[in-house]
Amino acid sequence: MKMAAPLASKAGSAGTNSKPPFPELDFRSGARVEELNKLIQEFTKHDQREYDDQRALEIHTAKDFIFSMLGMVQKLDQKLPVANEYLLLSGGVREGVVDIDLDELNVYARGTDYDMDFTLLVPALKLHDRNQPVTLDMRHSALCHSWLSLRLFDEGTISKWKDCCTIVDHINGATNYFFSPTKVADWFYDSISIVLSEIQKKPQRGMPKVEKVEKNGTIISIILGVGSSRMLYDIVPVVSFKGWPAVAQSWLMENHFWDGKITEEEVISGFYLVPACSYKGKKDNEWRLSFARSEVQLKKCISSSLMQAYQACKAIIIKLLSRPKAISPYHLRSMMLWACDRLPANYLAQEDYAAHFLLGLIDDLQHCLVNKMCPNYFIPQCNMLEHLSEETVMLHARKLSSVRSDPAEHLRTAIEHVKAANRLTLELQRRGSTTSIPSPQSDGGDTNQPDDRLAKKLQQLVTENPGKSISVFINPDDVTRPHFRIDDKFF
């Protein structure tokens, strides 16, 4: 019986005369994938600035000033919790680090207005004694939003915060106090203004210069000048909860990309209510659920190549899609988290796939716009694009189509923008003081050794762990001794 020659041998013989393979191309735009990868790497290099010891010390000095100021706010009328835990995030509210998209946000530009930006979540109220899922009053709100009744708290808390509530009288004669995000923000801004006015009456050597204090809707934006650096702090009054909201309980039952990488306890350690209203909600009463604490943990499980693609994509769309207002960086982050659940981990871990990830994120965003559908990652039944008009989504989808047709050109533009911002910062530094600044706690002499050590730790944090959070435990009676937790490390 004769055996047929295997096909492989024929293919092999034909292959000896075959031409070398084409470079990998993006089918839609014709761009070379290798070139896109190089452009993303160049963007990352310019976007992630490295800080020397002097800059790290300036960061530490500004942070100390902010925490000391908050300690003094607590002492004004004892409203803030005595022992508080703040969440400090790298990047401002405008960068989408929290889901709080406000119409009243003033436009600040890196390089022109500030060099570094941070978001600080400051609990006005804490509810940390619950072990069961937290049930919120969502009867009057859109999904992902809630009212907050002070009946969950003790009489002392109600008495302290009555003036920051809206009052609802029931038929049975009972009075219900609902914590008002707008009134809390007004109180917070007034209190910060009083404290800063007092501080500036007795300036100390090395103290940061307060260049700007503005109320942007329900957040307070402060720009500090320290040495040759300008730092923007977006301070957000929040309500802090331990545990997990009942409305997001079903999300825990699904399989996720972080399973086995971090524990469920780390992911569901707490959540916040942030002062942001839905598009049809009542601004005086409605808060938005925020999972910023969980998102910090999830970022540990996202590959560096996907994060680079996300940052590059964010830089492209943040200006392109700014008018009319529809898409925020938070939408893009949600899409990235869904992609992590959808795609194999070993694919997302490929170091040279940043170009594929960037193109995929643009495709995902366009798909979400055309279908007017972007589910919240933690509460999927909440569609974050539901309120948009057909005209707005189609306009933005067409803009994204132009990006998809020439991603290399849009990447080059993003690189030029970040390089221009860096040049502005360097120019202002050259004009400003280049001498070392003393710590606010020092007597004007040389900076002390603990500050030097802390500066090095902060430098390591900023350069090696961009975007991670710092939990800070503050005793307002001793603001000279903040205690930091960076992820699970204390110092």
mmCIF file of C-alpha atoms in Angstrom, residues 94-461:
data_model
loop_
_atom_site.group_PDB
_atom_site.id
_atom_site.type_symbol
_atom_site.label_atom_id
_atom_site.label_comp_id
_atom_site.label_asym_id
_atom_site.label_seq_id
_atom_site.Cartn_x
_atom_site.Cartn_y
_atom_site.Cartn_z
ATOM 1 C CA ARG A 94 -9.614 65.965 35.771
ATOM 2 C CA GLU A 95 -7.445 62.912 35.090
ATOM 3 C CA GLY A 96 -10.331 60.606 35.942
ATOM 4 C CA VAL A 97 -8.799 59.057 39.065
ATOM 5 C CA VAL A 98 -12.270 59.117 40.641
ATOM 6 C CA ASP A 99 -15.694 58.915 39.037
ATOM 7 C CA ILE A 100 -16.686 62.530 39.641
ATOM 8 C CA ASP A 101 -17.404 64.344 36.395
ATOM 9 C CA LEU A 102 -18.426 67.893 37.323
ATOM 10 C CA ASP A 103 -19.609 70.611 34.951
ATOM 11 C CA GLU A 104 -18.048 73.328 37.116
ATOM 12 C CA LEU A 105 -14.452 72.050 36.921
ATOM 13 C CA ASN A 106 -12.047 74.811 35.889
ATOM 14 C CA VAL A 107 -9.495 73.868 33.265
ATOM 15 C CA TYR A 108 -5.943 73.659 34.584
ATOM 16 C CA ALA A 109 -3.021 72.633 32.361
ATOM 17 C CA ARG A 110 0.102 70.793 33.452
ATOM 18 C CA GLY A 111 3.149 72.927 32.745
ATOM 19 C CA THR A 112 1.103 76.143 32.725
ATOM 20 C CA ASP A 113 -0.799 75.947 36.033
ATOM 21 C CA TYR A 114 0.872 73.073 37.915
ATOM 22 C CA ASP A 115 3.625 70.460 37.658
ATOM 23 C CA MET A 116 2.054 67.575 39.584
ATOM 24 C CA ASP A 117 -1.506 66.822 40.583
ATOM 25 C CA PHE A 118 -3.102 64.742 43.318
ATOM 26 C CA THR A 119 -6.590 63.863 44.501
ATOM 27 C CA LEU A 120 -7.188 63.608 48.241
ATOM 28 C CA LEU A 121 -10.363 61.921 49.503
ATOM 29 C CA VAL A 122 -11.181 63.275 52.974
ATOM 30 C CA PRO A 123 -13.920 61.452 54.931
ATOM 31 C CA ALA A 124 -16.381 63.866 56.507
ATOM 32 C CA LEU A 125 -18.245 60.860 57.930
ATOM 33 C CA LYS A 126 -17.113 57.281 58.516
ATOM 34 C CA LEU A 127 -19.257 54.195 58.908
ATOM 35 C CA HIS A 128 -16.781 51.484 59.780
ATOM 36 C CA ASP A 129 -18.590 49.200 62.208
ATOM 37 C CA ARG A 130 -20.508 47.046 59.749
ATOM 38 C CA ASN A 131 -19.602 43.463 58.838
ATOM 39 C CA GLN A 132 -22.628 42.809 56.635
ATOM 40 C CA PRO A 133 -23.234 44.394 53.186
ATOM 41 C CA VAL A 134 -24.082 48.088 53.521
ATOM 42 C CA THR A 135 -27.621 48.940 52.390
ATOM 43 C CA LEU A 136 -28.048 52.505 51.174
ATOM 44 C CA ASP A 137 -31.169 54.574 50.498
ATOM 45 C CA MET A 138 -31.278 54.376 46.674
ATOM 46 C CA ARG A 139 -35.041 54.841 46.291
ATOM 47 C CA HIS A 140 -34.728 58.449 45.103
ATOM 48 C CA SER A 141 -31.584 58.029 42.976
ATOM 49 C CA ALA A 142 -30.257 56.805 39.675
ATOM 50 C CA LEU A 143 -28.165 53.626 39.712
ATOM 51 C CA CYS A 144 -24.675 54.078 41.229
ATOM 52 C CA HIS A 145 -26.057 56.939 43.348
ATOM 53 C CA SER A 146 -27.619 57.243 46.769
ATOM 54 C CA TRP A 147 -28.998 59.595 49.380
ATOM 55 C CA LEU A 148 -27.525 59.276 52.869
ATOM 56 C CA SER A 149 -29.722 59.524 55.941
ATOM 57 C CA LEU A 150 -27.987 60.486 59.174
ATOM 58 C CA ARG A 151 -30.258 57.993 60.957
ATOM 59 C CA LEU A 152 -27.396 55.525 60.335
ATOM 60 C CA PHE A 153 -25.325 57.565 62.809
ATOM 61 C CA ASP A 154 -25.494 58.482 66.480
ATOM 62 C CA GLU A 155 -27.181 61.586 67.955
ATOM 63 C CA GLY A 156 -23.872 63.397 68.405
ATOM 64 C CA THR A 157 -23.064 63.063 64.709
ATOM 65 C CA ILE A 158 -26.549 64.246 63.716
ATOM 66 C CA SER A 159 -26.217 67.277 65.991
ATOM 67 C CA LYS A 160 -22.814 68.225 64.526
ATOM 68 C CA TRP A 161 -23.855 67.922 60.881
ATOM 69 C CA LYS A 162 -27.505 69.157 60.982
ATOM 70 C CA ASP A 163 -26.577 72.389 59.231
ATOM 71 C CA CYS A 164 -25.130 70.421 56.297
ATOM 72 C CA CYS A 165 -28.312 68.427 55.711
ATOM 73 C CA THR A 166 -31.562 68.765 53.836
ATOM 74 C CA ILE A 167 -34.541 68.062 56.078
ATOM 75 C CA VAL A 168 -37.485 65.844 55.128
ATOM 76 C CA ASP A 169 -40.486 65.665 57.457
ATOM 77 C CA HIS A 170 -42.544 62.484 57.273
ATOM 78 C CA ILE A 171 -46.306 62.129 57.773
ATOM 79 C CA ASN A 172 -45.758 60.375 61.091
ATOM 80 C CA GLY A 173 -43.977 63.476 62.407
ATOM 81 C CA ALA A 174 -40.433 62.051 62.262
ATOM 82 C CA THR A 175 -37.712 64.262 60.814
ATOM 83 C CA ASN A 176 -35.074 62.783 58.540
ATOM 84 C CA TYR A 177 -31.772 64.523 57.906
ATOM 85 C CA PHE A 178 -30.139 63.757 54.537
ATOM 86 C CA PHE A 179 -26.430 64.533 54.286
ATOM 87 C CA SER A 180 -26.086 67.122 51.515
ATOM 88 C CA PRO A 181 -23.022 66.957 49.221
ATOM 89 C CA THR A 182 -23.407 70.604 48.176
ATOM 90 C CA LYS A 183 -23.743 71.899 51.747
ATOM 91 C CA VAL A 184 -20.821 69.744 52.920
ATOM 92 C CA ALA A 185 -18.679 71.122 50.090
ATOM 93 C CA ASP A 186 -19.684 74.693 50.997
ATOM 94 C CA TRP A 187 -18.778 74.090 54.656
ATOM 95 C CA PHE A 188 -15.488 72.474 53.665
ATOM 96 C CA TYR A 189 -14.478 75.332 51.373
ATOM 97 C CA ASP A 190 -15.381 77.948 53.994
ATOM 98 C CA SER A 191 -13.431 76.068 56.685
ATOM 99 C CA ILE A 192 -10.355 75.648 54.483
ATOM 100 C CA SER A 193 -10.487 79.359 53.570
ATOM 101 C CA ILE A 194 -10.603 80.356 57.271
ATOM 102 C CA VAL A 195 -7.665 78.084 58.134
ATOM 103 C CA LEU A 196 -5.527 79.234 55.185
ATOM 104 C CA SER A 197 -6.225 82.860 56.100
ATOM 105 C CA GLU A 198 -4.988 82.192 59.666
ATOM 106 C CA ILE A 199 -1.908 80.303 58.433
ATOM 107 C CA GLN A 200 -0.944 83.100 56.048
ATOM 108 C CA LYS A 201 -1.074 85.692 58.870
ATOM 109 C CA LYS A 202 1.925 83.932 60.464
ATOM 110 C CA PRO A 203 4.010 82.571 57.585
ATOM 111 C CA GLN A 204 6.896 80.287 58.503
ATOM 112 C CA ARG A 205 10.110 79.816 56.615
ATOM 113 C CA GLY A 206 9.796 76.995 54.080
ATOM 114 C CA MET A 207 6.001 77.075 54.133
ATOM 115 C CA PRO A 208 4.374 76.506 50.729
ATOM 116 C CA LYS A 209 2.896 79.509 48.963
ATOM 117 C CA VAL A 210 -0.857 79.149 48.371
ATOM 118 C CA GLU A 211 -1.154 80.239 44.741
ATOM 119 C CA LYS A 212 -4.816 79.368 44.206
ATOM 120 C CA VAL A 213 -7.820 78.141 46.201
ATOM 121 C CA GLU A 214 -10.971 77.529 44.202
ATOM 122 C CA LYS A 215 -14.221 75.705 44.720
ATOM 123 C CA ASN A 216 -15.006 73.645 41.624
ATOM 124 C CA GLY A 217 -18.535 72.375 42.157
ATOM 125 C CA THR A 218 -18.158 70.090 45.176
ATOM 126 C CA ILE A 219 -14.362 69.784 45.181
ATOM 127 C CA ILE A 220 -11.770 72.249 46.461
ATOM 128 C CA SER A 221 -8.727 72.790 44.243
ATOM 129 C CA ILE A 222 -5.558 74.162 45.855
ATOM 130 C CA ILE A 223 -2.371 74.966 43.964
ATOM 131 C CA LEU A 224 0.726 75.227 46.173
ATOM 132 C CA GLY A 225 4.108 76.617 45.228
ATOM 133 C CA VAL A 226 6.974 74.840 46.995
ATOM 134 C CA GLY A 227 10.502 75.770 45.933
ATOM 135 C CA SER A 228 10.442 75.372 42.158
ATOM 136 C CA SER A 229 7.363 73.086 42.094
ATOM 137 C CA ARG A 230 3.646 73.789 41.793
ATOM 138 C CA MET A 231 1.299 71.109 43.071
ATOM 139 C CA LEU A 232 -2.427 70.839 42.459
ATOM 140 C CA TYR A 233 -4.487 69.158 45.168
ATOM 141 C CA ASP A 234 -8.107 68.331 44.392
ATOM 142 C CA ILE A 235 -9.637 67.792 47.839
ATOM 143 C CA VAL A 236 -12.885 65.833 47.833
ATOM 144 C CA PRO A 237 -15.141 65.511 50.917
ATOM 145 C CA VAL A 238 -16.478 61.950 51.007
ATOM 146 C CA VAL A 239 -18.337 59.476 53.188
ATOM 147 C CA SER A 240 -16.216 56.426 53.956
ATOM 148 C CA PHE A 241 -17.556 52.904 54.468
ATOM 149 C CA LYS A 242 -15.886 49.662 55.431
ATOM 150 C CA GLY A 243 -17.308 46.594 53.731
ATOM 151 C CA TRP A 244 -19.220 46.456 50.465
ATOM 152 C CA PRO A 245 -22.502 47.915 49.179
ATOM 153 C CA ALA A 246 -25.389 45.461 48.768
ATOM 154 C CA VAL A 247 -26.095 46.846 45.277
ATOM 155 C CA ALA A 248 -22.694 45.546 44.071
ATOM 156 C CA GLN A 249 -22.913 42.184 45.837
ATOM 157 C CA SER A 250 -23.667 40.192 42.658
ATOM 158 C CA TRP A 251 -20.431 41.478 41.053
ATOM 159 C CA LEU A 252 -18.483 39.442 43.613
ATOM 160 C CA MET A 253 -20.119 36.237 42.352
ATOM 161 C CA GLU A 254 -18.571 36.590 38.868
ATOM 162 C CA ASN A 255 -15.112 35.487 37.702
ATOM 163 C CA HIS A 256 -12.597 38.330 37.397
ATOM 164 C CA PHE A 257 -9.073 38.860 36.112
ATOM 165 C CA TRP A 258 -7.779 39.565 39.608
ATOM 166 C CA ASP A 259 -8.946 36.205 41.030
ATOM 167 C CA GLY A 260 -5.979 34.481 42.655
ATOM 168 C CA LYS A 261 -3.735 37.552 42.311
ATOM 169 C CA ILE A 262 -5.150 39.570 45.190
ATOM 170 C CA THR A 263 -7.611 38.515 47.861
ATOM 171 C CA GLU A 264 -11.292 39.408 47.875
ATOM 172 C CA GLU A 265 -10.710 41.064 51.268
ATOM 173 C CA GLU A 266 -8.296 43.527 49.612
ATOM 174 C CA VAL A 267 -10.771 44.315 46.838
ATOM 175 C CA ILE A 268 -13.814 44.853 49.061
ATOM 176 C CA SER A 269 -12.138 46.546 52.013
ATOM 177 C CA GLY A 270 -14.250 49.681 51.620
ATOM 178 C CA PHE A 271 -15.996 52.161 49.356
ATOM 179 C CA TYR A 272 -16.979 55.831 49.325
ATOM 180 C CA LEU A 273 -19.803 58.165 48.552
ATOM 181 C CA VAL A 274 -18.397 61.103 46.568
ATOM 182 C CA PRO A 275 -20.229 64.425 46.063
ATOM 183 C CA ALA A 276 -21.420 63.920 42.484
ATOM 184 C CA CYS A 277 -24.989 63.897 41.246
ATOM 185 C CA SER A 278 -26.559 61.917 38.390
ATOM 186 C CA TYR A 279 -27.831 63.801 35.352
ATOM 187 C CA LYS A 280 -31.428 63.830 36.575
ATOM 188 C CA GLY A 281 -30.809 63.651 40.312
ATOM 189 C CA LYS A 282 -31.186 66.214 43.068
ATOM 190 C CA LYS A 283 -27.798 67.923 43.529
ATOM 191 C CA ASP A 284 -28.419 68.789 47.177
ATOM 192 C CA ASN A 285 -29.022 65.173 48.197
ATOM 193 C CA GLU A 286 -27.410 62.756 45.773
ATOM 194 C CA TRP A 287 -23.988 61.125 46.201
ATOM 195 C CA ARG A 288 -22.215 58.776 43.800
ATOM 196 C CA LEU A 289 -20.786 55.421 44.855
ATOM 197 C CA SER A 290 -17.017 55.322 44.336
ATOM 198 C CA PHE A 291 -14.808 52.240 44.385
ATOM 199 C CA ALA A 292 -11.513 54.153 44.309
ATOM 200 C CA ARG A 293 -10.040 52.023 47.102
ATOM 201 C CA SER A 294 -10.798 48.837 45.165
ATOM 202 C CA GLU A 295 -9.485 50.291 41.900
ATOM 203 C CA VAL A 296 -6.131 50.988 43.544
ATOM 204 C CA GLN A 297 -5.895 47.283 44.388
ATOM 205 C CA LEU A 298 -6.993 46.158 40.911
ATOM 206 C CA LYS A 299 -4.306 48.293 39.255
ATOM 207 C CA LYS A 300 -1.710 45.971 40.803
ATOM 208 C CA CYS A 301 -2.988 43.222 38.482
ATOM 209 C CA ILE A 302 -2.834 45.212 35.215
ATOM 210 C CA SER A 303 0.234 44.683 33.025
ATOM 211 C CA SER A 304 2.606 47.583 32.405
ATOM 212 C CA SER A 305 2.083 47.407 28.614
ATOM 213 C CA LEU A 306 -1.702 47.735 29.022
ATOM 214 C CA MET A 307 -1.255 50.635 31.470
ATOM 215 C CA GLN A 308 1.058 52.378 28.977
ATOM 216 C CA ALA A 309 -1.559 51.958 26.240
ATOM 217 C CA TYR A 310 -4.256 53.286 28.581
ATOM 218 C CA GLN A 311 -2.237 56.397 29.497
ATOM 219 C CA ALA A 312 -1.461 57.099 25.834
ATOM 220 C CA CYS A 313 -5.100 56.593 24.830
ATOM 221 C CA LYS A 314 -6.243 58.869 27.668
ATOM 222 C CA ALA A 315 -3.865 61.609 26.500
ATOM 223 C CA ILE A 316 -5.257 61.376 22.954
ATOM 224 C CA ILE A 317 -8.951 61.437 23.855
ATOM 225 C CA ILE A 318 -8.973 63.857 26.810
ATOM 226 C CA LYS A 319 -8.720 66.912 24.518
ATOM 227 C CA LEU A 320 -10.237 65.424 21.363
ATOM 228 C CA LEU A 321 -13.481 64.435 23.081
ATOM 229 C CA SER A 322 -13.739 67.315 25.554
ATOM 230 C CA ARG A 323 -16.553 69.186 23.737
ATOM 231 C CA PRO A 324 -19.398 68.535 24.017
ATOM 232 C CA LYS A 325 -18.743 66.845 27.338
ATOM 233 C CA ALA A 326 -19.492 63.125 27.119
ATOM 234 C CA ILE A 327 -16.478 60.900 27.751
ATOM 235 C CA SER A 328 -14.214 61.136 30.789
ATOM 236 C CA PRO A 329 -11.005 59.204 31.480
ATOM 237 C CA TYR A 330 -13.035 57.200 34.000
ATOM 238 C CA HIS A 331 -15.088 55.696 31.158
ATOM 239 C CA LEU A 332 -11.849 54.579 29.505
ATOM 240 C CA ARG A 333 -10.625 53.048 32.760
ATOM 241 C CA SER A 334 -13.866 51.074 33.101
ATOM 242 C CA MET A 335 -13.455 49.754 29.562
ATOM 243 C CA MET A 336 -9.901 48.681 30.399
ATOM 244 C CA LEU A 337 -11.117 46.731 33.446
ATOM 245 C CA TRP A 338 -13.785 45.006 31.349
ATOM 246 C CA ALA A 339 -11.105 44.123 28.772
ATOM 247 C CA CYS A 340 -9.019 42.544 31.542
ATOM 248 C CA ASP A 341 -11.997 40.314 32.426
ATOM 249 C CA ARG A 342 -12.663 39.475 28.773
ATOM 250 C CA LEU A 343 -9.164 38.691 27.466
ATOM 251 C CA PRO A 344 -6.652 35.982 28.498
ATOM 252 C CA ALA A 345 -4.131 37.096 31.113
ATOM 253 C CA ASN A 346 -1.145 35.726 29.144
ATOM 254 C CA TYR A 347 -2.197 37.834 26.125
ATOM 255 C CA LEU A 348 -2.492 41.019 28.214
ATOM 256 C CA ALA A 349 0.906 40.313 29.786
ATOM 257 C CA GLN A 350 2.769 40.548 26.443
ATOM 258 C CA GLU A 351 5.344 43.307 26.810
ATOM 259 C CA ASP A 352 5.426 44.286 23.115
ATOM 260 C CA TYR A 353 1.639 44.423 22.631
ATOM 261 C CA ALA A 354 1.067 48.018 23.781
ATOM 262 C CA ALA A 355 0.122 49.049 20.214
ATOM 263 C CA HIS A 356 -2.493 46.270 20.014
ATOM 264 C CA PHE A 357 -3.910 47.364 23.363
ATOM 265 C CA LEU A 358 -4.073 51.035 22.316
ATOM 266 C CA LEU A 359 -5.924 50.182 19.091
ATOM 267 C CA GLY A 360 -8.223 47.867 21.039
ATOM 268 C CA LEU A 361 -9.088 50.570 23.587
ATOM 269 C CA ILE A 362 -9.961 53.004 20.790
ATOM 270 C CA ASP A 363 -12.138 50.317 19.162
ATOM 271 C CA ASP A 364 -13.801 49.569 22.497
ATOM 272 C CA LEU A 365 -14.527 53.236 23.126
ATOM 273 C CA GLN A 366 -15.986 53.672 19.657
ATOM 274 C CA HIS A 367 -18.141 50.554 20.145
ATOM 275 C CA CYS A 368 -19.428 51.923 23.477
ATOM 276 C CA LEU A 369 -20.311 55.258 21.877
ATOM 277 C CA VAL A 370 -22.086 53.824 18.846
ATOM 278 C CA ASN A 371 -24.137 51.548 21.115
ATOM 279 C CA LYS A 372 -24.485 54.199 23.843
ATOM 280 C CA MET A 373 -23.485 51.569 26.395
ATOM 281 C CA CYS A 374 -20.681 51.632 28.967
ATOM 282 C CA PRO A 375 -21.460 49.507 32.047
ATOM 283 C CA ASN A 376 -19.963 50.507 35.378
ATOM 284 C CA TYR A 377 -17.384 47.837 36.225
ATOM 285 C CA PHE A 378 -18.662 47.229 39.769
ATOM 286 C CA ILE A 379 -22.377 47.789 39.096
ATOM 287 C CA PRO A 380 -22.844 46.555 35.490
ATOM 288 C CA GLN A 381 -26.563 47.371 35.440
ATOM 289 C CA CYS A 382 -25.537 51.043 35.565
ATOM 290 C CA ASN A 383 -24.971 52.310 32.004
ATOM 291 C CA MET A 384 -22.700 55.354 32.264
ATOM 292 C CA LEU A 385 -23.527 56.620 28.735
ATOM 293 C CA GLU A 386 -27.302 56.240 28.943
ATOM 294 C CA HIS A 387 -27.954 59.979 29.250
ATOM 295 C CA LEU A 388 -26.088 61.022 26.075
ATOM 296 C CA SER A 389 -27.912 62.210 22.957
ATOM 297 C CA GLU A 390 -27.578 60.403 19.613
ATOM 298 C CA GLU A 391 -25.951 63.513 18.100
ATOM 299 C CA THR A 392 -23.244 63.628 20.800
ATOM 300 C CA VAL A 393 -22.304 59.949 20.614
ATOM 301 C CA MET A 394 -22.117 59.976 16.813
ATOM 302 C CA LEU A 395 -20.012 63.147 16.809
ATOM 303 C CA HIS A 396 -17.484 61.577 19.198
ATOM 304 C CA ALA A 397 -17.566 58.245 17.345
ATOM 305 C CA ARG A 398 -16.610 60.089 14.138
ATOM 306 C CA LYS A 399 -13.768 61.870 15.958
ATOM 307 C CA LEU A 400 -12.491 58.504 17.192
ATOM 308 C CA SER A 401 -12.726 57.160 13.655
ATOM 309 C CA SER A 402 -10.178 59.792 12.601
ATOM 310 C CA VAL A 403 -7.854 58.634 15.405
ATOM 311 C CA ARG A 404 -8.262 55.008 14.335
ATOM 312 C CA SER A 405 -7.386 55.942 10.737
ATOM 313 C CA ASP A 406 -4.049 57.501 11.777
ATOM 314 C CA PRO A 407 -3.077 56.513 15.338
ATOM 315 C CA ALA A 408 0.609 57.301 14.781
ATOM 316 C CA GLU A 409 -0.114 60.969 14.016
ATOM 317 C CA HIS A 410 -2.306 61.341 17.117
ATOM 318 C CA LEU A 411 0.399 59.701 19.256
ATOM 319 C CA ARG A 412 2.978 62.157 17.914
ATOM 320 C CA THR A 413 0.661 65.035 18.834
ATOM 321 C CA ALA A 414 0.235 63.627 22.379
ATOM 322 C CA ILE A 415 4.036 63.335 22.687
ATOM 323 C CA GLU A 416 4.495 66.960 21.584
ATOM 324 C CA HIS A 417 1.900 68.119 24.141
ATOM 325 C CA VAL A 418 3.584 66.330 27.048
ATOM 326 C CA LYS A 419 7.043 67.518 25.941
ATOM 327 C CA ALA A 420 5.744 71.093 25.758
ATOM 328 C CA ALA A 421 4.304 70.783 29.275
ATOM 329 C CA ASN A 422 7.645 69.478 30.553
ATOM 330 C CA ARG A 423 9.512 72.341 28.857
ATOM 331 C CA LEU A 424 7.201 74.876 30.506
ATOM 332 C CA THR A 425 7.813 73.292 33.891
ATOM 333 C CA LEU A 426 11.602 73.336 33.415
ATOM 334 C CA GLU A 427 11.520 76.956 32.257
ATOM 335 C CA LEU A 428 9.537 78.021 35.335
ATOM 336 C CA GLN A 429 11.927 76.058 37.553
ATOM 337 C CA ARG A 430 14.892 77.881 36.040
ATOM 338 C CA ARG A 431 13.234 81.200 36.777
ATOM 339 C CA GLY A 432 12.292 80.155 40.303
ATOM 340 C CA SER A 433 14.363 79.285 43.301
ATOM 341 C CA THR A 434 16.792 76.411 42.903
ATOM 342 C CA THR A 435 17.948 76.406 46.520
ATOM 343 C CA SER A 436 16.898 73.740 48.970
ATOM 344 C CA ILE A 437 13.841 74.485 51.056
ATOM 345 C CA PRO A 438 13.591 73.679 54.739
ATOM 346 C CA SER A 439 10.838 71.442 56.021
ATOM 347 C CA PRO A 440 7.937 73.328 57.678
ATOM 348 C CA GLN A 441 8.868 71.565 60.919
ATOM 349 C CA SER A 442 12.535 72.610 60.819
ATOM 350 C CA ASP A 443 13.981 75.794 62.302
ATOM 351 C CA GLY A 444 15.272 77.095 58.990
ATOM 352 C CA GLY A 445 18.567 75.232 59.150
ATOM 353 C CA ASP A 446 19.495 72.113 57.219
ATOM 354 C CA THR A 447 16.726 69.646 56.526
ATOM 355 C CA ASN A 448 16.702 66.924 59.150
ATOM 356 C CA GLN A 449 17.541 63.288 58.543
ATOM 357 C CA PRO A 450 13.986 61.857 58.719
ATOM 358 C CA ASP A 451 12.956 64.270 55.939
ATOM 359 C CA ASP A 452 15.878 63.085 53.790
ATOM 360 C CA ARG A 453 14.878 59.471 54.269
ATOM 361 C CA LEU A 454 11.251 60.269 53.556
ATOM 362 C CA ALA A 455 12.220 62.207 50.435
ATOM 363 C CA LYS A 456 14.010 59.125 49.102
ATOM 364 C CA LYS A 457 11.039 56.916 49.872
ATOM 365 C CA LEU A 458 8.695 59.371 48.164
ATOM 366 C CA GLN A 459 10.982 59.524 45.149
ATOM 367 C CA GLN A 460 10.941 55.741 44.945
ATOM 368 C CA LEU A 461 7.134 55.742 45.260
#
